[in-house]
mmCIF file of C-alpha atoms in Angstrom:
data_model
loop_
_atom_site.group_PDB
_atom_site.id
_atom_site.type_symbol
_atom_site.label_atom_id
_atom_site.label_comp_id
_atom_site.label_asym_id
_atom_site.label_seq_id
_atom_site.Cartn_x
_atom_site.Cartn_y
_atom_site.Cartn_z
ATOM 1 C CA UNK A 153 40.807 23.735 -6.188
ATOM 2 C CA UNK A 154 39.141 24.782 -2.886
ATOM 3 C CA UNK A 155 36.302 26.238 -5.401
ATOM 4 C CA UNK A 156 35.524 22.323 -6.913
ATOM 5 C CA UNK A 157 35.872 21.184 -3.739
ATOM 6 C CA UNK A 158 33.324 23.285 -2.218
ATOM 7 C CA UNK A 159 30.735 22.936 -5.295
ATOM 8 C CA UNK A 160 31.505 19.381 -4.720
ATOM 9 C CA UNK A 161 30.031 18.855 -1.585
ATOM 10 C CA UNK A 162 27.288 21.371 -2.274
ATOM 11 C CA UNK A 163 26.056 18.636 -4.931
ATOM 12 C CA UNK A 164 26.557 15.867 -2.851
ATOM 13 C CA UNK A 165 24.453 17.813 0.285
ATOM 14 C CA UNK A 166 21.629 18.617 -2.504
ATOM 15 C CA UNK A 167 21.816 14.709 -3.516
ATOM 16 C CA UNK A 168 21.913 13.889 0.101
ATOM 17 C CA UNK A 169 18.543 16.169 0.990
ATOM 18 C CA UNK A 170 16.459 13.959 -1.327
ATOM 19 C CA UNK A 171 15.584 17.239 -3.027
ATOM 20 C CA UNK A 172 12.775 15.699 -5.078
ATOM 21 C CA UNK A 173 10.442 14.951 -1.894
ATOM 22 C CA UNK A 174 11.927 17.406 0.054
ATOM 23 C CA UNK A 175 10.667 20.013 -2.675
ATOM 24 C CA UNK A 176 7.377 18.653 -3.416
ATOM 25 C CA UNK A 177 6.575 18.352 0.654
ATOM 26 C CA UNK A 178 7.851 22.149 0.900
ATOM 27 C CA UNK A 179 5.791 23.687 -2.005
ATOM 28 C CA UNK A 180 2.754 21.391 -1.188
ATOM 29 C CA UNK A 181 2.939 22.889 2.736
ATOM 30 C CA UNK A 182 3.240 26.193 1.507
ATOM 31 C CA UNK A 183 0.100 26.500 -1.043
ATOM 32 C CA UNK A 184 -1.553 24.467 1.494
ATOM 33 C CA UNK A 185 -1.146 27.482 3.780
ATOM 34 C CA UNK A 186 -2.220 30.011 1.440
ATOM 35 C CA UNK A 187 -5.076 27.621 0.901
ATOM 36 C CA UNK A 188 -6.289 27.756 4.648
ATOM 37 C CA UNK A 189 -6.014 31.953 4.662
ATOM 38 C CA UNK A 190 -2.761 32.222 5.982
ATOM 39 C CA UNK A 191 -0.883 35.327 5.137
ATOM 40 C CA UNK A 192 2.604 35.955 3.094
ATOM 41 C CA UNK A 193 4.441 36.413 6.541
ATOM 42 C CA UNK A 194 2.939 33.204 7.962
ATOM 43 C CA UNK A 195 3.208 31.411 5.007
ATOM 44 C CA UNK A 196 7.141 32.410 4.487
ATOM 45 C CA UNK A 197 7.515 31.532 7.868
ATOM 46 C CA UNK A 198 5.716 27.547 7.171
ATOM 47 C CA UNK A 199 7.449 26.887 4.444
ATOM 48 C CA UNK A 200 11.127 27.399 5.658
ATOM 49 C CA UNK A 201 9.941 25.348 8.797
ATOM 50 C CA UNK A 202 8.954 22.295 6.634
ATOM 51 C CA UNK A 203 11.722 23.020 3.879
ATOM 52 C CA UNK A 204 14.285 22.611 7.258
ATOM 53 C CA UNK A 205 12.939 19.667 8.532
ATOM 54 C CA UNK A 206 12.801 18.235 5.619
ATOM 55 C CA UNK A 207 16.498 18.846 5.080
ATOM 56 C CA UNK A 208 16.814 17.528 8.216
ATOM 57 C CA UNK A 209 14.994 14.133 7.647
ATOM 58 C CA UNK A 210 16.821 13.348 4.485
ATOM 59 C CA UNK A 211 20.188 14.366 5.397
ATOM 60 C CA UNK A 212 19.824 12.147 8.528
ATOM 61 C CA UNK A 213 19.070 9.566 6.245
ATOM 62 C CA UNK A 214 21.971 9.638 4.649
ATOM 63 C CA UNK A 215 24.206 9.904 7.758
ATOM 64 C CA UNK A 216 22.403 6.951 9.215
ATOM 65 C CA UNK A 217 22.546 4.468 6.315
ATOM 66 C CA UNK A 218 25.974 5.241 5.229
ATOM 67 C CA UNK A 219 27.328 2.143 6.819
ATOM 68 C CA UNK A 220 24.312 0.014 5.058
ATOM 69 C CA UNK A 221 24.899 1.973 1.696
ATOM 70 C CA UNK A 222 28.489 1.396 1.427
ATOM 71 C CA UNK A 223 27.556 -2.600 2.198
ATOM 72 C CA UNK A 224 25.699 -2.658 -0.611
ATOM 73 C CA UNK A 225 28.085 -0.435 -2.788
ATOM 74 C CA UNK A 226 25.108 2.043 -3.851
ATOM 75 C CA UNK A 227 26.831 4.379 -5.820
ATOM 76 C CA UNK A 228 23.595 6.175 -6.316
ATOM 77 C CA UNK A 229 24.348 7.736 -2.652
ATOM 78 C CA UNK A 230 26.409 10.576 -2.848
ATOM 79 C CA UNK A 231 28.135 9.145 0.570
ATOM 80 C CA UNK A 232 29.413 6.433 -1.704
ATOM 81 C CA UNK A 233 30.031 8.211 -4.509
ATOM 82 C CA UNK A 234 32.516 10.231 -2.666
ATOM 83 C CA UNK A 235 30.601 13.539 -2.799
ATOM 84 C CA UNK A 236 30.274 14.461 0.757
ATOM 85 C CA UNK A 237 31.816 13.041 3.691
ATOM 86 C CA UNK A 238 29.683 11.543 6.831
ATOM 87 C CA UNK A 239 30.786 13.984 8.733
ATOM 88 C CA UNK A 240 29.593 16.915 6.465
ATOM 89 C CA UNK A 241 26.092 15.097 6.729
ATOM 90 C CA UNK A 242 25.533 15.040 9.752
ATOM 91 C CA UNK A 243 26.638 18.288 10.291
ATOM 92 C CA UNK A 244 24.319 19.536 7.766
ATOM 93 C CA UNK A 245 21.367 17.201 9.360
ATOM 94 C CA UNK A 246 22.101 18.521 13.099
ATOM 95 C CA UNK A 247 21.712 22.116 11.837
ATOM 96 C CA UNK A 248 18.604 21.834 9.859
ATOM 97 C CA UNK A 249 17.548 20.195 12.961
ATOM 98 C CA UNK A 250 18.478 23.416 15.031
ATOM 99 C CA UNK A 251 16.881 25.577 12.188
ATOM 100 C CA UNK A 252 13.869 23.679 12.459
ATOM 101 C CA UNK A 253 13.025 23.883 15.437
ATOM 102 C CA UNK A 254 13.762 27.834 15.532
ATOM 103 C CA UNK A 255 11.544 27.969 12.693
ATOM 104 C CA UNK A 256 8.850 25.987 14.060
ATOM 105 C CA UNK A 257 8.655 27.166 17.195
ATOM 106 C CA UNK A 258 8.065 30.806 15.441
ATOM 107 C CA UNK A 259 4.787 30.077 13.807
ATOM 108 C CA UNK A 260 3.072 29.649 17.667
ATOM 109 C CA UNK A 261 3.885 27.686 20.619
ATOM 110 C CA UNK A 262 1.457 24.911 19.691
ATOM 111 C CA UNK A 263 1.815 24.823 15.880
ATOM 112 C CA UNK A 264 5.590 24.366 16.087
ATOM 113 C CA UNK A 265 5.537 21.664 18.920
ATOM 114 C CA UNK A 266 2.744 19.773 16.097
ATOM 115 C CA UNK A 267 5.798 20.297 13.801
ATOM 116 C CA UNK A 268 8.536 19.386 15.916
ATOM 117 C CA UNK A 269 6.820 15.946 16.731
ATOM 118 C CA UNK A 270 6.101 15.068 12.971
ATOM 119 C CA UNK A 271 9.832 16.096 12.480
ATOM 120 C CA UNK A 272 11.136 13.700 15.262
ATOM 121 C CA UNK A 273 8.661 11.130 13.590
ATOM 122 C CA UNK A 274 10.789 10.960 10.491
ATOM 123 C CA UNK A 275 13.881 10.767 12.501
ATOM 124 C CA UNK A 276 12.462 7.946 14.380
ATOM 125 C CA UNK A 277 12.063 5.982 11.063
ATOM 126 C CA UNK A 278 15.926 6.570 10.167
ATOM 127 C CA UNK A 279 17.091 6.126 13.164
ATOM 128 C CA UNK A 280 15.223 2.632 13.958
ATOM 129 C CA UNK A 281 11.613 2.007 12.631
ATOM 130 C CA UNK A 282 12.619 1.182 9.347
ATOM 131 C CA UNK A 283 14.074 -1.871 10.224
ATOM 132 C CA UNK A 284 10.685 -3.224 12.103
ATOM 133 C CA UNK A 285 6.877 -3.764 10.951
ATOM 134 C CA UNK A 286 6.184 -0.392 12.074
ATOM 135 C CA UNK A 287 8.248 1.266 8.976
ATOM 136 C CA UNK A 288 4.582 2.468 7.851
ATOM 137 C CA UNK A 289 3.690 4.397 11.350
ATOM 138 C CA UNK A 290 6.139 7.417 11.139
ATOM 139 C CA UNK A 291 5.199 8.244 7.880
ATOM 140 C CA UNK A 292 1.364 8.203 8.232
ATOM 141 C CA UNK A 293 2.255 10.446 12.038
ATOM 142 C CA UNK A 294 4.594 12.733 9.505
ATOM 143 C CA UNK A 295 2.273 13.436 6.498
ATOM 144 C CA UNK A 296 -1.167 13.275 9.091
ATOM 145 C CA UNK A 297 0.404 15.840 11.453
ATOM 146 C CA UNK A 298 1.185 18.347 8.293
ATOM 147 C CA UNK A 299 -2.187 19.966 7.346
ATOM 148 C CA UNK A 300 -2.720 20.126 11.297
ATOM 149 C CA UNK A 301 0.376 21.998 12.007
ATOM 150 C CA UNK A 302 -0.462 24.432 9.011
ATOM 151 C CA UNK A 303 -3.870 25.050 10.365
ATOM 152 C CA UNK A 304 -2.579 25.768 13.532
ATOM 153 C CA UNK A 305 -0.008 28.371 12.277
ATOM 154 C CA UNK A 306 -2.634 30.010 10.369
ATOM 155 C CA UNK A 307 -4.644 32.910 11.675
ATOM 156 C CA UNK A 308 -7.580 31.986 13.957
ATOM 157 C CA UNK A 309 -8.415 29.273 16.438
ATOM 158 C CA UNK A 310 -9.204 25.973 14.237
ATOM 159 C CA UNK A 311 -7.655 22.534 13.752
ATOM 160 C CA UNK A 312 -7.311 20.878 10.488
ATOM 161 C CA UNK A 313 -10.379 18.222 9.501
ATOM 162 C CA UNK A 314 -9.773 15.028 10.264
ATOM 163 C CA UNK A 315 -10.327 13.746 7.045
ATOM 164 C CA UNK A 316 -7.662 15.941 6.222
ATOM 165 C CA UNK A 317 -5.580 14.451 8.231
ATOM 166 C CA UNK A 318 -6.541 11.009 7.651
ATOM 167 C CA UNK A 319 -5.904 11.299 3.811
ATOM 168 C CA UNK A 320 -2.632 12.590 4.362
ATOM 169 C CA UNK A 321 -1.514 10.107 6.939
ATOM 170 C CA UNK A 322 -2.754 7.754 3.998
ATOM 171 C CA UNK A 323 -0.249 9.291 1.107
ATOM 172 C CA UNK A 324 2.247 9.437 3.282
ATOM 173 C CA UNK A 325 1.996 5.361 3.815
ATOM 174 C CA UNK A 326 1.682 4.678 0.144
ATOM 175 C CA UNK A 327 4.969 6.977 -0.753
ATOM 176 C CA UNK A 328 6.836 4.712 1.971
ATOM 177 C CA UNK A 329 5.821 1.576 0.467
ATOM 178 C CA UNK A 330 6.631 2.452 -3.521
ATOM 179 C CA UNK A 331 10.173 4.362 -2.033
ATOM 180 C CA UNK A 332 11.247 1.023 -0.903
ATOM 181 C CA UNK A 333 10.042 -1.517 -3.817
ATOM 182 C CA UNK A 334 13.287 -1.089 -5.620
ATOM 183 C CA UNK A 335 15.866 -0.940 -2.988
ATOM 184 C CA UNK A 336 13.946 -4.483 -1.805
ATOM 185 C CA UNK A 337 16.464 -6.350 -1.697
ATOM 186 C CA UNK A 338 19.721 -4.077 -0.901
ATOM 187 C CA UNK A 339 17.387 -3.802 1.988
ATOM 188 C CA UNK A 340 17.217 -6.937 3.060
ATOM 189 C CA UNK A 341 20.699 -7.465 2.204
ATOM 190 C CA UNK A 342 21.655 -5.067 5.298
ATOM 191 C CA UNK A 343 19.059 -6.282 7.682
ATOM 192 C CA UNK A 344 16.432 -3.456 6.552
ATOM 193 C CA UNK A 345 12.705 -5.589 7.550
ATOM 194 C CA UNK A 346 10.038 -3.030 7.175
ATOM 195 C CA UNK A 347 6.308 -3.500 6.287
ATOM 196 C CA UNK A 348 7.094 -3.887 2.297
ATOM 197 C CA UNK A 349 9.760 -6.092 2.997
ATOM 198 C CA UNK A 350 7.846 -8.188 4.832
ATOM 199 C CA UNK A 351 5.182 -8.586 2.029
ATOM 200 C CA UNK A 352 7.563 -9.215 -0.497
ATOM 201 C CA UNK A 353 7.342 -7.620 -3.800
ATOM 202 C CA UNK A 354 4.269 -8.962 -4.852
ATOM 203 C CA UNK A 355 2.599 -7.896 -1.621
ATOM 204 C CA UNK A 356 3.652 -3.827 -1.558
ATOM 205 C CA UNK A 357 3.578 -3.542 -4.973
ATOM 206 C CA UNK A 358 -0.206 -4.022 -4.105
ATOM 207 C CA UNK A 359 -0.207 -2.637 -0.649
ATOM 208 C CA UNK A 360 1.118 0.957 -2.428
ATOM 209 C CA UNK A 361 -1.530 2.058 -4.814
ATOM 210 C CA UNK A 362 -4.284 0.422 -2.690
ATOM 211 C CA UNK A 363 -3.498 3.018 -0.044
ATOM 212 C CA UNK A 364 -2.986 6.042 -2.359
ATOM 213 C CA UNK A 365 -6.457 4.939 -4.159
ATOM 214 C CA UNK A 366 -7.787 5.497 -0.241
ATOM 215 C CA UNK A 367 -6.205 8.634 -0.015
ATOM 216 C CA UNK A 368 -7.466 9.724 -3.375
ATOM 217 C CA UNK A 369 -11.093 8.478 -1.990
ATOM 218 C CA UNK A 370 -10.857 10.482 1.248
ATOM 219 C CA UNK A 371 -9.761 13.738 -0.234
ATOM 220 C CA UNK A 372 -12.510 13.576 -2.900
ATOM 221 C CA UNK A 373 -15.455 12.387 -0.932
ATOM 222 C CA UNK A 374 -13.846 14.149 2.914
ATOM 223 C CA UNK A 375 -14.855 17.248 2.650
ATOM 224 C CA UNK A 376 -19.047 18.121 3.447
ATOM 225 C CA UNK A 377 -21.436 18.176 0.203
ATOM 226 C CA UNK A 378 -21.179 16.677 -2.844
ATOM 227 C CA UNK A 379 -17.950 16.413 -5.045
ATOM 228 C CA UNK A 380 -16.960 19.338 -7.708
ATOM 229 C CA UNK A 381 -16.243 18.379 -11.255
ATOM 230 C CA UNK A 382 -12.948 19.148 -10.535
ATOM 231 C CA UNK A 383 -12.543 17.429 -7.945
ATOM 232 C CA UNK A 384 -14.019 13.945 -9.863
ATOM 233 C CA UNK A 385 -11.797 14.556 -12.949
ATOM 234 C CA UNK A 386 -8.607 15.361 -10.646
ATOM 235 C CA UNK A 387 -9.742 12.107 -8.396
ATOM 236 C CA UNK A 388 -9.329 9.987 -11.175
ATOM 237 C CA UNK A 389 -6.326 11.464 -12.873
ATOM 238 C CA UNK A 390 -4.671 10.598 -9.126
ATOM 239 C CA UNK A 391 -6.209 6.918 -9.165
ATOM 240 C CA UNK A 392 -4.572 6.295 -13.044
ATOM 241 C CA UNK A 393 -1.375 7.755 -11.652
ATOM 242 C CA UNK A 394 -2.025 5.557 -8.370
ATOM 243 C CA UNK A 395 -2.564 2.387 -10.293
ATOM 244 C CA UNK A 396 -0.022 3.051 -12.819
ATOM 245 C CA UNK A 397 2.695 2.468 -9.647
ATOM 246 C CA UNK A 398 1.485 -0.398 -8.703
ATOM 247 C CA UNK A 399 1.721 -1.397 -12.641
ATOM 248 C CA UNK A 400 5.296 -0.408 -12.628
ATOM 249 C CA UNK A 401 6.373 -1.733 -9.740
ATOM 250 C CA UNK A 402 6.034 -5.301 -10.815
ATOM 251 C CA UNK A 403 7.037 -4.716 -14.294
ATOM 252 C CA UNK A 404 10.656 -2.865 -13.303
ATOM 253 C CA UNK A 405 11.642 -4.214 -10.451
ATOM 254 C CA UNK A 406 14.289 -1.332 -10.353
ATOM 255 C CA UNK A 407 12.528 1.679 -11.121
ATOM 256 C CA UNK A 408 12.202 4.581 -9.076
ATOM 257 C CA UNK A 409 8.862 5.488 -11.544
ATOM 258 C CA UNK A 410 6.612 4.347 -8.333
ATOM 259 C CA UNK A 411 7.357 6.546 -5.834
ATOM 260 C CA UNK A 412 7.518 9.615 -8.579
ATOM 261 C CA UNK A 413 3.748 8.862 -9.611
ATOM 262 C CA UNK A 414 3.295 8.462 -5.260
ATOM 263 C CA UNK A 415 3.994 12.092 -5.393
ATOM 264 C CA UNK A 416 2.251 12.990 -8.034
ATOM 265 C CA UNK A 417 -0.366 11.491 -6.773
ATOM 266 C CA UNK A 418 0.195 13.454 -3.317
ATOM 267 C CA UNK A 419 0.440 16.590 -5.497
ATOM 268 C CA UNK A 420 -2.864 16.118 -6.915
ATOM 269 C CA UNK A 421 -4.506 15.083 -3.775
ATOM 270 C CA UNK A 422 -2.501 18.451 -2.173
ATOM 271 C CA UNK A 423 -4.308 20.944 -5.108
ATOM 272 C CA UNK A 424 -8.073 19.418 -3.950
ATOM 273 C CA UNK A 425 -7.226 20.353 -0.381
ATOM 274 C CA UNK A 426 -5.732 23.654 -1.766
ATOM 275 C CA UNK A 427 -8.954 23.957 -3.231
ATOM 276 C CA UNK A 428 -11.390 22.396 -0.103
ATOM 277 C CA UNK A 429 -10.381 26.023 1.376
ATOM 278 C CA UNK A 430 -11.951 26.472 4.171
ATOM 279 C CA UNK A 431 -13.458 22.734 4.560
ATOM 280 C CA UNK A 432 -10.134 21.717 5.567
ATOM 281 C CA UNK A 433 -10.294 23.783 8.488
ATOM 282 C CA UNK A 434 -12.615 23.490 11.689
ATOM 283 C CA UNK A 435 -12.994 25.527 14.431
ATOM 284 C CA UNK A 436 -10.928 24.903 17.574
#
């Protein structure tokens, strides 16, 4: 009994994580190190410090919206469902946060306070943003301050490229727009008033590929000299996926299609900085 119990909440806690981004952000950080000449000890060390925050992020997400969740009855949430128990949430989210910052700190003074303040940027949206116009701004300060903070913790004095950064900052905007569209109106059931909300459906279903596209723009055209092949045929595989979002967004109302092709498109965009090498990087 104790067994089921226990492999009970484990589920719930990997529901609870919101493994898909939290994977995709941790795998994406950690080629993106290899990418910028870091080593395997450096790289080991990046990727645990991202994969914790990112625990951290979505298990706070779940401890903070619990009471909103349950309003709504979304049984999608393994809170609701039963799974795992507040408590055991924020438990979980308070000791990623403790990892995290361990972890961070480890890769250089510097590098892990970069870390540490894209980390509290998340939190910030749980915790409060979310609710106001600013939903967008912790997201583009979360995803900007990535490639910087992986630069940093690699060997060498340099600092990532701005357009780096900028493109980033960019994906991370469009992911938070098509992650809302179909929790819309749970959302505003519960007093959630972000950006999208605030467009309506019409509006961010717009708003969301027409930042990605950006994104998509910056990484392709950011870095100096002309564009690969690649990098033209990978561009527009990431503006059909883009587009495609938007498409879906207004069609289902209720699908959570968008925000998968958002980071898609944020993998693609990830493999042409991967592949910028050393362009991504400047010296300090």
């Amino acid at each position: 009994m104790k067994t089921r119990a226990a492999a009970t909440t484990l589920r719930g806690l990997a529901l609870a994580s919101h493994a898909g981004p939290t994977v995709v952000v941790t795998v994406l950080a950690g080629f993106f190190a290899v990418g910028v000449g870091s080593g395997p000890g450096t790289t080991a060390l990046v990727t645990a410090a991202v994969l914790s925050g990112q625990l951290s992020v979505g298990w706070s997400n779940d401890w903070l919206d619990a009471r909103r969740d349950r309003a709504v009855d979304r049984a999608d949430k393994p809170v609701v469902a039963g799974l795992v128990s507040v408590r055991q949430v924020h438990a979980a989210a308070l000791a990623a946060a403790a990892a995290c910052v361990v972890l961070s700190l480890a890769t250089g003074l510097v590098a892990g306070l970069v870390h540490l303040v894209a980390v509290a940027s998340a939190w910030s949206y749980n915790a409060w943003l979310k609710s106001t116009v600013w939903s967008w701004a912790p997201y583009a300060a979360s995803f900007g301050l990535l490639p910087l903070f992986v630069v940093l913790a690699a060997p060498g004095d340099r600092v990532a490229a701005p357009w780096a950064m900028v493109a980033t900052a960019l994906l991370g905007v469009g992911a938070h727009v098509a992650n809302t569209l179909p929790d819309l109106e749970d959302d505003r059931a519960t007093g959630v008033r972000g950006l999208p909300h605030r467009l309506g459906r019409t509006g961010a279903s717009v708003l969301a590929p027409a930042v990605l596209v950006t994104a998509v723009g910056v990484v392709v055209l950011g870095p100096p000299g002309p564009p690969t092949a690649v990098a033209w045929v990978a561009g527009a595989v990431a503006v059909v996926l883009a587009v495609s979002a938007g498409v879906v967004a207004v069609r289902r109302t209720t699908s959570r299609l968008p925000f998968a092709l958002s980071m898609a498109v944020a993998a693609v965009c990830a493999v042409l900085l991967v592949l910028a090498g050393p362009d991504v990087a400047l010296a300090g």
